[in-house]
Short mmCIF file of C-alpha atoms and ligand atoms in Angstrom, two decimals:
data_model
loop_
_atom_site.label_atom_id
_atom_site.label_comp_id
_atom_site.label_asym_id
_atom_site.label_seq_id
_atom_site.Cartn_x
_atom_site.Cartn_y
_atom_site.Cartn_z
CA MET A 17 115.80 126.02 122.98
CA PHE A 18 113.26 127.41 120.71
CA ASN A 19 110.03 128.91 122.01
CA LYS A 20 108.02 128.37 119.03
CA ILE A 21 108.23 126.33 115.83
CA LEU A 22 106.11 125.75 112.76
CA ILE A 23 105.46 122.25 111.50
CA ALA A 24 105.71 122.19 107.63
CA ASN A 25 103.92 118.87 107.29
CA ARG A 26 100.79 116.81 108.16
CA GLY A 27 99.46 113.35 109.22
CA GLU A 28 101.60 111.12 111.68
CA ILE A 29 104.85 113.00 111.19
CA ALA A 30 103.51 116.15 112.30
CA ILE A 31 101.99 114.65 115.49
CA ARG A 32 105.25 113.01 116.09
CA ILE A 33 107.00 116.63 115.96
CA ILE A 34 104.10 117.87 118.14
CA ARG A 35 104.93 115.24 120.83
CA ALA A 36 108.61 115.90 120.81
CA ALA A 37 108.13 119.61 121.06
CA ARG A 38 105.71 119.48 123.82
CA GLU A 39 108.03 117.61 125.93
CA LEU A 40 110.59 120.22 125.52
CA ASP A 41 108.29 122.94 126.19
CA VAL A 42 108.37 124.13 122.69
CA ARG A 43 105.17 125.76 121.37
CA THR A 44 103.93 124.32 118.09
CA VAL A 45 102.09 125.81 114.92
CA ALA A 46 100.52 123.20 112.58
CA VAL A 47 99.70 124.30 109.01
CA TYR A 48 96.85 122.48 106.89
CA SER A 49 95.11 122.65 103.60
CA ASP A 50 91.55 122.93 102.91
CA VAL A 51 90.89 119.04 103.21
CA ASP A 52 93.01 118.89 106.41
CA ARG A 53 90.75 121.18 108.40
CA ASP A 54 89.67 118.08 110.83
CA SER A 55 92.91 116.57 110.98
CA MET A 56 94.38 115.50 114.30
CA HIS A 57 97.71 117.33 113.82
CA VAL A 58 95.60 120.67 113.61
CA ARG A 59 93.93 119.78 116.98
CA LEU A 60 97.08 118.77 118.93
CA ALA A 61 99.21 121.77 117.82
CA ASP A 62 99.03 124.82 119.86
CA ALA A 63 97.87 126.83 117.04
CA ALA A 64 97.22 126.09 113.48
CA ILE A 65 97.02 128.24 110.18
CA CYS A 66 95.50 127.39 106.77
CA ILE A 67 98.14 127.47 104.01
CA GLY A 68 95.93 126.69 100.90
CA PRO A 69 93.62 124.29 99.01
CA ALA A 70 94.19 120.43 99.05
CA LYS A 71 96.56 120.03 96.04
CA SER A 72 99.93 119.65 97.76
CA SER A 73 101.45 122.09 95.23
CA GLU A 74 99.57 124.87 96.44
CA SER A 75 99.65 124.10 100.00
CA TYR A 76 102.21 121.83 101.82
CA LEU A 77 104.72 122.42 98.90
CA ASN A 78 103.99 125.90 98.42
CA ILE A 79 106.96 127.70 99.85
CA SER A 80 105.70 131.31 100.05
CA SER A 81 102.47 130.20 101.63
CA ILE A 82 104.64 128.46 104.37
CA LEU A 83 106.92 131.42 104.66
CA SER A 84 104.03 133.73 105.35
CA ALA A 85 102.67 131.58 108.02
CA ILE A 86 105.95 131.45 109.85
CA GLU A 87 106.01 135.21 109.61
CA VAL A 88 102.43 135.61 110.91
CA VAL A 89 103.05 133.37 113.72
CA ASP A 90 106.33 134.47 114.21
CA ALA A 91 107.93 131.03 114.48
CA GLU A 92 111.66 130.70 115.09
CA ALA A 93 112.34 127.50 113.44
CA VAL A 94 110.59 125.06 111.04
CA HIS A 95 110.43 121.41 111.08
CA PRO A 96 109.92 119.93 107.73
CA GLY A 97 109.27 116.37 108.51
CA TYR A 98 109.63 114.06 105.68
CA GLY A 99 108.50 114.43 102.08
CA PHE A 100 106.99 117.80 100.84
CA LEU A 101 109.72 120.39 101.49
CA ALA A 102 112.13 118.21 103.71
CA GLU A 103 114.71 117.89 101.05
CA SER A 104 114.06 121.23 99.17
CA ALA A 105 117.58 122.99 99.18
CA GLU A 106 115.43 125.94 98.01
CA PHE A 107 113.17 126.10 101.00
CA ALA A 108 116.05 125.59 103.14
CA GLU A 109 118.10 128.26 101.65
CA ILE A 110 115.26 130.66 101.86
CA CYS A 111 114.70 129.99 105.39
CA GLU A 112 118.53 130.59 106.00
CA ASN A 113 118.31 133.95 104.26
CA CYS A 114 115.12 134.88 106.35
CA GLY A 115 116.72 134.25 109.72
CA VAL A 116 114.31 131.15 110.17
CA LYS A 117 115.86 128.04 111.54
CA PHE A 118 115.40 125.10 109.24
CA ILE A 119 115.53 122.03 111.56
CA GLY A 120 117.69 119.83 109.03
CA PRO A 121 121.19 120.29 107.50
CA PRO A 122 122.51 123.30 105.80
CA SER A 123 120.69 123.96 102.29
CA LYS A 124 124.27 123.33 100.54
CA VAL A 125 124.36 119.71 101.96
CA ILE A 126 120.88 119.11 100.89
CA ARG A 127 121.63 120.29 97.40
CA LEU A 128 124.99 118.28 97.35
CA MET A 129 123.35 114.88 98.42
CA GLY A 130 120.27 115.60 96.41
CA ASN A 131 122.16 114.87 93.27
CA LYS A 132 122.98 111.09 93.11
CA ILE A 133 126.08 111.74 90.88
CA ALA A 134 127.37 114.25 93.32
CA ALA A 135 126.68 112.08 96.29
CA LYS A 136 128.52 109.25 94.94
CA LYS A 137 131.55 111.24 94.20
CA GLU A 138 131.62 112.56 97.67
CA ALA A 139 131.39 109.15 98.88
CA GLU A 140 134.22 107.81 96.79
CA LYS A 141 136.36 110.79 98.08
CA VAL A 142 136.37 109.28 101.70
CA LYS A 143 136.68 105.73 100.48
CA VAL A 144 133.04 104.58 101.09
CA PRO A 145 132.55 101.75 98.59
CA VAL A 146 130.25 102.32 95.75
CA LEU A 147 128.98 99.98 92.97
CA ALA A 148 130.78 100.17 89.70
CA TRP A 149 129.33 103.15 87.79
CA SER A 150 129.49 105.64 84.97
CA ARG A 151 131.25 108.35 87.28
CA ALA A 152 129.29 111.00 85.42
CA SER A 153 125.88 111.78 83.79
CA LEU A 154 125.57 110.30 80.27
CA GLU A 155 125.58 112.31 77.29
CA ASP A 156 124.31 110.15 74.69
CA GLU A 157 123.38 106.68 73.91
CA LYS A 158 126.67 105.62 72.53
CA SER A 159 128.54 106.60 75.91
CA ALA A 160 125.66 104.92 77.74
CA LEU A 161 126.57 101.70 75.72
CA GLU A 162 130.25 101.97 76.28
CA VAL A 163 129.77 102.27 80.06
CA ALA A 164 127.49 99.34 80.23
CA LYS A 165 129.78 97.22 78.42
CA LYS A 166 132.51 97.86 80.74
CA ILE A 167 130.56 97.55 84.02
CA GLY A 168 128.87 94.42 82.48
CA PHE A 169 125.20 93.72 82.30
CA PRO A 170 122.72 93.75 84.32
CA VAL A 171 123.05 97.60 84.94
CA ILE A 172 120.52 100.12 86.27
CA ILE A 173 119.98 103.49 84.63
CA LYS A 174 118.97 106.14 87.50
CA ALA A 175 118.21 109.70 87.38
CA ALA A 176 120.50 111.86 89.11
CA SER A 177 117.67 113.87 90.87
CA GLY A 178 115.59 110.79 91.35
CA GLY A 179 113.65 109.63 94.43
CA GLY A 180 110.89 107.65 95.87
CA GLY A 181 111.97 104.80 93.93
CA ARG A 182 111.01 106.53 90.57
CA GLY A 183 113.17 107.11 87.54
CA MET A 184 115.01 103.82 87.49
CA LYS A 185 115.50 101.30 84.62
CA LEU A 186 116.82 97.83 85.02
CA VAL A 187 118.72 96.66 81.66
CA HIS A 188 119.50 93.13 80.98
CA THR A 189 120.95 93.35 77.47
CA GLN A 190 122.89 95.46 74.97
CA ALA A 191 119.76 95.57 72.80
CA SER A 192 117.65 97.17 75.20
CA LEU A 193 119.93 99.81 76.54
CA GLY A 194 119.11 102.50 73.99
CA SER A 195 115.38 102.70 74.49
CA ALA A 196 115.86 102.30 78.10
CA PHE A 197 118.42 105.25 78.13
CA HIS A 198 116.03 107.46 76.14
CA MET A 199 112.90 106.75 78.27
CA ALA A 200 114.95 107.47 81.54
CA ARG A 201 116.03 110.54 80.41
CA ARG A 202 112.47 111.64 79.53
CA GLU A 203 111.04 110.37 82.52
CA ALA A 204 113.70 112.10 84.65
CA HIS A 205 112.86 115.38 82.92
CA THR A 206 109.37 115.14 83.38
CA ALA A 207 109.34 113.91 86.95
CA PHE A 208 112.45 115.95 88.37
CA GLY A 209 112.82 118.67 85.84
CA ASP A 210 116.32 117.11 85.27
CA ASP A 211 117.21 114.93 82.57
CA GLU A 212 120.72 113.90 84.21
CA VAL A 213 120.99 110.09 84.02
CA PHE A 214 123.87 107.71 85.19
CA ILE A 215 124.63 103.96 84.97
CA GLU A 216 125.35 101.73 87.83
CA LYS A 217 126.04 97.99 88.20
CA TYR A 218 122.82 96.02 89.23
CA CYS A 219 123.35 94.43 92.36
CA GLU A 220 121.63 90.64 92.59
CA LYS A 221 119.29 90.16 95.22
CA PRO A 222 120.82 92.71 97.88
CA ARG A 223 119.51 93.81 101.19
CA HIS A 224 118.60 97.43 101.80
CA ILE A 225 120.49 98.58 104.97
CA GLU A 226 120.84 102.03 106.39
CA ILE A 227 122.70 103.85 109.04
CA GLN A 228 121.27 106.51 111.13
CA LEU A 229 123.19 109.52 111.92
CA LEU A 230 123.02 112.31 114.32
CA ALA A 231 125.31 115.32 113.82
CA ASP A 232 125.54 118.64 115.94
CA GLN A 233 126.77 121.90 114.86
CA HIS A 234 129.98 121.28 116.74
CA GLY A 235 131.40 118.81 114.77
CA ASN A 236 130.08 115.69 116.63
CA VAL A 237 128.95 112.93 114.45
CA ILE A 238 127.54 109.43 115.73
CA HIS A 239 125.56 106.72 114.26
CA LEU A 240 122.79 104.98 115.96
CA GLY A 241 123.25 101.24 114.30
CA GLU A 242 121.44 100.10 111.22
CA ARG A 243 117.93 99.44 109.92
CA GLU A 244 117.10 96.60 107.54
CA CYS A 245 114.54 98.01 104.97
CA SER A 246 114.49 95.14 102.37
CA ILE A 247 110.83 94.51 102.40
CA GLN A 248 109.85 96.77 99.60
CA ARG A 249 107.12 97.04 97.06
CA ARG A 250 108.28 99.07 93.75
CA HIS A 251 111.14 100.21 96.01
CA GLN A 252 108.68 101.53 98.52
CA LYS A 253 109.59 100.33 101.96
CA ILE A 254 106.88 98.42 103.85
CA VAL A 255 108.38 96.62 106.81
CA GLU A 256 111.52 97.85 108.48
CA GLU A 257 113.45 96.45 111.65
CA ALA A 258 116.57 97.09 113.57
CA PRO A 259 118.94 95.58 114.15
CA SER A 260 119.21 93.82 110.83
CA PRO A 261 119.42 90.02 110.84
CA ALA A 262 122.34 90.21 108.49
CA ILE A 263 124.56 92.48 110.22
CA ASP A 264 126.92 91.62 113.04
CA ALA A 265 128.81 94.02 115.54
CA LYS A 266 131.84 94.29 113.23
CA LEU A 267 130.17 95.02 109.95
CA ARG A 268 128.04 97.41 111.77
CA GLN A 269 131.00 99.25 113.05
CA LYS A 270 132.48 99.25 109.59
CA MET A 271 129.42 100.54 108.00
CA GLY A 272 128.70 102.97 110.85
CA GLU A 273 132.12 104.42 110.52
CA ALA A 274 131.82 104.74 106.56
CA ALA A 275 128.62 106.82 107.09
CA VAL A 276 130.17 109.01 109.71
CA ARG A 277 133.05 109.75 107.57
CA LEU A 278 131.01 110.73 104.83
CA ALA A 279 128.63 113.02 107.15
CA LYS A 280 131.85 114.68 108.55
CA SER A 281 133.56 115.24 105.07
CA ILE A 282 130.37 117.02 103.78
CA GLY A 283 129.69 119.08 107.04
CA TYR A 284 126.45 117.21 107.83
CA VAL A 285 124.22 118.68 110.57
CA ASN A 286 121.12 117.29 112.12
CA ALA A 287 119.46 113.65 111.49
CA GLY A 288 120.36 111.84 108.44
CA THR A 289 120.48 108.42 106.92
CA VAL A 290 123.18 106.93 104.78
CA GLU A 291 121.58 104.02 102.72
CA PHE A 292 123.69 101.04 101.35
CA LEU A 293 123.06 97.99 99.46
CA VAL A 294 124.60 94.79 101.18
CA ASP A 295 125.16 91.75 98.62
CA LYS A 296 125.18 88.10 99.59
CA ASP A 297 128.91 88.37 100.58
CA LYS A 298 128.19 90.96 102.85
CA ASN A 299 129.97 93.78 100.69
CA PHE A 300 128.25 96.93 101.27
CA TYR A 301 127.93 99.89 98.68
CA PHE A 302 126.72 103.47 99.25
CA MET A 303 123.58 104.21 97.65
CA GLU A 304 122.36 107.75 98.69
CA MET A 305 121.85 109.88 101.59
CA ASN A 306 118.68 110.93 102.80
CA THR A 307 118.93 114.52 104.45
CA ARG A 308 115.88 114.37 106.88
CA ILE A 309 113.93 112.21 109.36
CA GLN A 310 112.76 109.14 107.88
CA VAL A 311 109.43 107.23 108.20
CA GLU A 312 111.12 104.20 109.74
CA HIS A 313 113.06 106.20 112.36
CA PRO A 314 110.90 104.77 115.23
CA VAL A 315 112.69 101.31 115.24
CA THR A 316 116.04 103.02 115.99
CA GLU A 317 114.47 104.94 118.67
CA MET A 318 112.92 101.83 120.19
CA ILE A 319 116.32 99.91 120.32
CA THR A 320 118.60 102.90 121.13
CA GLY A 321 116.20 104.74 123.58
CA VAL A 322 117.14 107.85 121.80
CA ASP A 323 114.29 110.46 120.89
CA MET A 324 115.60 111.26 117.64
CA VAL A 325 113.01 114.27 116.91
CA LYS A 326 114.03 116.05 120.24
CA GLU A 327 117.63 115.50 119.29
CA GLN A 328 116.90 117.03 115.98
CA LEU A 329 115.31 120.07 117.93
CA ARG A 330 118.30 120.31 120.41
CA ILE A 331 120.84 120.15 117.29
CA ALA A 332 118.99 122.93 115.49
CA SER A 333 118.93 125.05 118.65
CA GLY A 334 122.73 124.88 118.94
CA GLU A 335 122.95 122.24 121.72
CA PRO A 336 125.64 119.21 121.60
CA LEU A 337 124.56 115.88 120.75
CA SER A 338 122.87 114.45 124.06
CA LEU A 339 125.21 111.26 123.74
CA LYS A 340 128.69 110.08 122.52
CA GLN A 341 129.07 107.16 120.15
CA LYS A 342 130.29 104.78 123.08
CA GLU A 343 127.13 105.62 125.04
CA VAL A 344 124.95 104.20 122.09
CA LYS A 345 123.76 100.82 123.27
CA LEU A 346 121.38 98.46 121.16
CA SER A 347 118.79 96.68 123.26
CA GLY A 348 116.29 94.13 121.97
CA HIS A 349 114.65 94.12 118.51
CA SER A 350 112.28 96.36 116.80
CA ILE A 351 110.05 96.12 113.79
CA GLU A 352 107.82 98.64 112.13
CA CYS A 353 104.92 97.92 109.78
CA ARG A 354 103.63 100.51 107.59
CA ILE A 355 99.84 100.42 107.34
CA ASN A 356 98.56 101.97 104.20
CA ALA A 357 94.89 102.75 103.14
CA GLU A 358 95.06 100.45 100.15
CA ASP A 359 93.58 97.02 98.67
CA PRO A 360 95.88 94.46 100.12
CA LYS A 361 95.70 92.75 96.62
CA THR A 362 95.66 95.49 93.87
CA PHE A 363 97.45 98.17 96.05
CA VAL A 364 94.88 100.60 94.81
CA PRO A 365 94.72 103.41 97.34
CA SER A 366 91.40 103.11 99.52
CA PRO A 367 90.86 106.76 100.98
CA GLY A 368 87.29 107.33 102.50
CA LYS A 369 85.87 107.70 106.07
CA ILE A 370 87.02 105.45 108.90
CA THR A 371 83.78 104.26 110.78
CA SER A 372 85.34 102.20 113.47
CA LEU A 373 88.63 102.07 114.85
CA TYR A 374 90.51 100.20 117.63
CA LEU A 375 94.31 100.45 117.94
CA PRO A 376 96.48 97.68 119.33
CA GLY A 377 98.38 98.43 122.69
CA GLY A 378 100.01 96.30 125.27
CA PRO A 379 103.79 96.25 126.44
CA GLY A 380 106.05 96.90 123.53
CA VAL A 381 103.78 98.34 121.27
CA ARG A 382 103.75 101.84 119.62
CA VAL A 383 101.41 103.45 117.04
CA ASP A 384 102.45 106.52 115.23
CA THR A 385 99.27 107.77 113.79
CA ALA A 386 96.99 110.80 113.04
CA ILE A 387 93.98 108.89 112.14
CA TYR A 388 90.59 108.47 114.51
CA SER A 389 87.16 106.98 114.18
CA GLY A 390 85.14 109.20 112.05
CA TYR A 391 88.05 110.70 110.28
CA THR A 392 87.86 110.88 106.49
CA ILE A 393 91.27 109.93 104.93
CA PRO A 394 91.67 112.44 101.69
CA SER A 395 92.74 111.01 98.54
CA HIS A 396 95.26 113.99 97.88
CA TYR A 397 98.25 112.62 99.81
CA ASP A 398 100.37 109.33 100.79
CA PRO A 399 98.34 106.33 101.62
CA LEU A 400 100.34 105.88 104.76
CA ILE A 401 97.72 106.07 107.79
CA ALA A 402 99.46 104.50 110.64
CA LYS A 403 103.04 103.08 111.67
CA LEU A 404 102.69 100.01 113.81
CA ILE A 405 105.96 99.59 115.80
CA VAL A 406 106.69 96.89 118.30
CA HIS A 407 109.98 96.35 120.52
CA ALA A 408 110.74 92.86 122.10
CA PRO A 409 113.95 91.13 123.55
CA THR A 410 114.55 89.12 120.51
CA ARG A 411 113.68 89.08 116.83
CA HIS A 412 111.43 86.06 117.22
CA GLU A 413 109.38 87.68 120.16
CA ALA A 414 109.13 91.06 118.04
CA ILE A 415 107.41 89.10 115.01
CA LYS A 416 105.20 87.30 117.46
CA LYS A 417 104.24 90.61 119.18
CA MET A 418 103.83 92.57 115.53
CA THR A 419 101.46 89.38 114.47
CA ARG A 420 99.43 89.83 117.74
CA ALA A 421 99.31 93.62 117.25
CA LEU A 422 98.19 93.42 113.53
CA GLU A 423 95.42 90.90 114.69
CA GLU A 424 94.34 93.33 117.16
CA PHE A 425 94.07 96.44 114.83
CA ARG A 426 90.63 97.08 113.85
CA ILE A 427 89.55 99.26 111.42
CA GLU A 428 86.48 99.69 109.38
CA GLY A 429 85.06 101.79 106.28
CA ILE A 430 88.45 101.55 104.46
CA LYS A 431 90.91 98.74 103.04
CA THR A 432 94.28 98.58 104.44
CA ASN A 433 97.45 96.30 103.65
CA ILE A 434 97.04 94.54 107.12
CA PRO A 435 96.24 91.16 105.53
CA LEU A 436 99.64 91.44 103.58
CA LEU A 437 101.83 92.48 106.44
CA LEU A 438 100.18 89.48 108.27
CA GLU A 439 101.29 87.16 105.72
CA ILE A 440 104.67 88.70 105.68
CA MET A 441 105.06 87.95 109.38
CA LYS A 442 103.79 84.54 108.83
CA ASP A 443 106.18 83.79 106.13
CA HIS A 444 109.06 81.20 106.73
CA ASP A 445 111.67 83.03 104.96
CA PHE A 446 110.91 86.19 106.70
CA ILE A 447 110.80 84.66 110.20
CA ALA A 448 114.28 83.04 109.13
CA GLY A 449 115.61 86.35 108.28
CA ASN A 450 116.19 85.29 104.45
CA ILE A 451 115.29 88.43 102.86
CA ASP A 452 116.40 90.86 100.07
CA ILE A 453 114.85 93.58 98.06
CA ASP A 454 113.12 91.10 95.84
CA PHE A 455 111.40 89.35 98.86
CA LEU A 456 107.78 90.77 98.08
CA SER A 457 107.86 90.02 94.20
CA ARG A 458 108.49 86.20 95.16
CA PHE A 459 105.84 86.54 97.76
CA SER A 460 102.70 87.66 95.99
P1 ADP B 513 115.37 106.48 95.40
O1 ADP B 513 116.00 107.63 95.70
O2 ADP B 513 114.26 106.80 94.33
O3 ADP B 513 114.72 105.64 96.53
P2 ADP B 513 117.52 104.49 95.43
O4 ADP B 513 118.72 104.89 94.77
O5 ADP B 513 117.57 104.78 96.86
O6 ADP B 513 116.32 105.40 94.74
O7 ADP B 513 116.90 103.06 95.33
C1 ADP B 513 115.83 102.58 95.60
C2 ADP B 513 115.67 101.04 95.74
O8 ADP B 513 116.21 100.47 94.30
C3 ADP B 513 117.02 100.52 96.78
O9 ADP B 513 116.31 100.42 97.97
C4 ADP B 513 116.95 99.24 96.19
O10 ADP B 513 115.93 98.43 96.31
C5 ADP B 513 116.84 99.36 94.58
N1 ADP B 513 118.13 99.69 93.99
C6 ADP B 513 118.70 100.82 93.82
N2 ADP B 513 119.95 100.77 93.09
C7 ADP B 513 120.22 99.31 92.92
C8 ADP B 513 121.24 98.55 92.29
N3 ADP B 513 122.35 99.12 91.82
N4 ADP B 513 120.97 97.15 92.30
C9 ADP B 513 119.86 96.60 92.76
N5 ADP B 513 119.07 97.33 93.29
C10 ADP B 513 119.17 98.74 93.32
#
């Protein structure tokens, strides 16, 4: 195991990684920007080093700054968390070349899966189902129209390098395809520096269901079941749960095997997630692979008892997986709510000082957060301030527990989306498990 790692991230995920490392007797070094000087991850780590100003392009995304920090503190490995540099093939490659262990997959795998066109081709190679698509990037409006007609409207135009729900255009008719194509290309170029776009069949009211994978350096790959992530706003997940109310043991096995097959064929190592869309008839289609730990990983930890971040550290240090597929047992039901500092109606971010805070607790309640009373939430980063996670024997009891925990959560000085999360927990369709990716748009 490593002696010392650097955590190239901030907030709750940095603390999550510190906790796992501590329990494995690994020393941790936090990094922080000027505005994060008083952050809890800085206080909880064994050491901390400033990497630049508030703007993330000059701090948390600044590769040379982070590399200097690694060198100064003499860390053997770097954990990128999620977001920031977690899916930067460039950063992973530089680490490889400098002899610093990147706690994640090899850079070539990140690069391959980072391009949605290449990723879909890899999925097709190992017979993982995909939605009808253009099978290449689109050169011009004419070829886009030809493909769309063949696939049948509605279609989605996606950026090959897209992420975070950005760079997608839903097109219902032939007439609107041309302008959507040009707009998608322009946006992809501006946002991702790559104007490659492709077309995919639009799936009506699907569920977003993803399979969690763990793969070691010795060729062992296992899956830890699925997460249901259909409750989204603008393609951003808000509530996640495991298991999914729509998936039975047989389908879980089929989707799990498909995900493992893909991971094995691309030489995947470390924790990763294969995202699928599941339609009304329970057909599943590969969407993309996330080559990092995800925000919603705790729901999987709660039902499997596997500490995924510890597992990531073990894998990166060369140890074999601590369990085999047949040892993976799912127990009970877990739900996660993402608590954002934002107005619950307008969704406008609400940074500022937390004047008073009381966090919920009790049996089966977990809070992953970096906030504390008196802490000022900076306006420069993601509005996620806490993840509230519950675990109970059944889905019904988990919803009850989440409702109770949300009601217990006291926070003053800023606005949060807790009122919206409570409405979701009390919604009849949600309670019945009747959810799809359009759930929130019908709802508010
Ligand atoms: P990103 O990488 O930006 O997150 P994804 O390809 O993962 O983009 O898609 C994000 C979300 O968009 C999905 O969770 C789903 O809600 C929706 N989506 C993507 N592709 C389709 C599709 N073909 N049909 C319907 N919805 C889709």
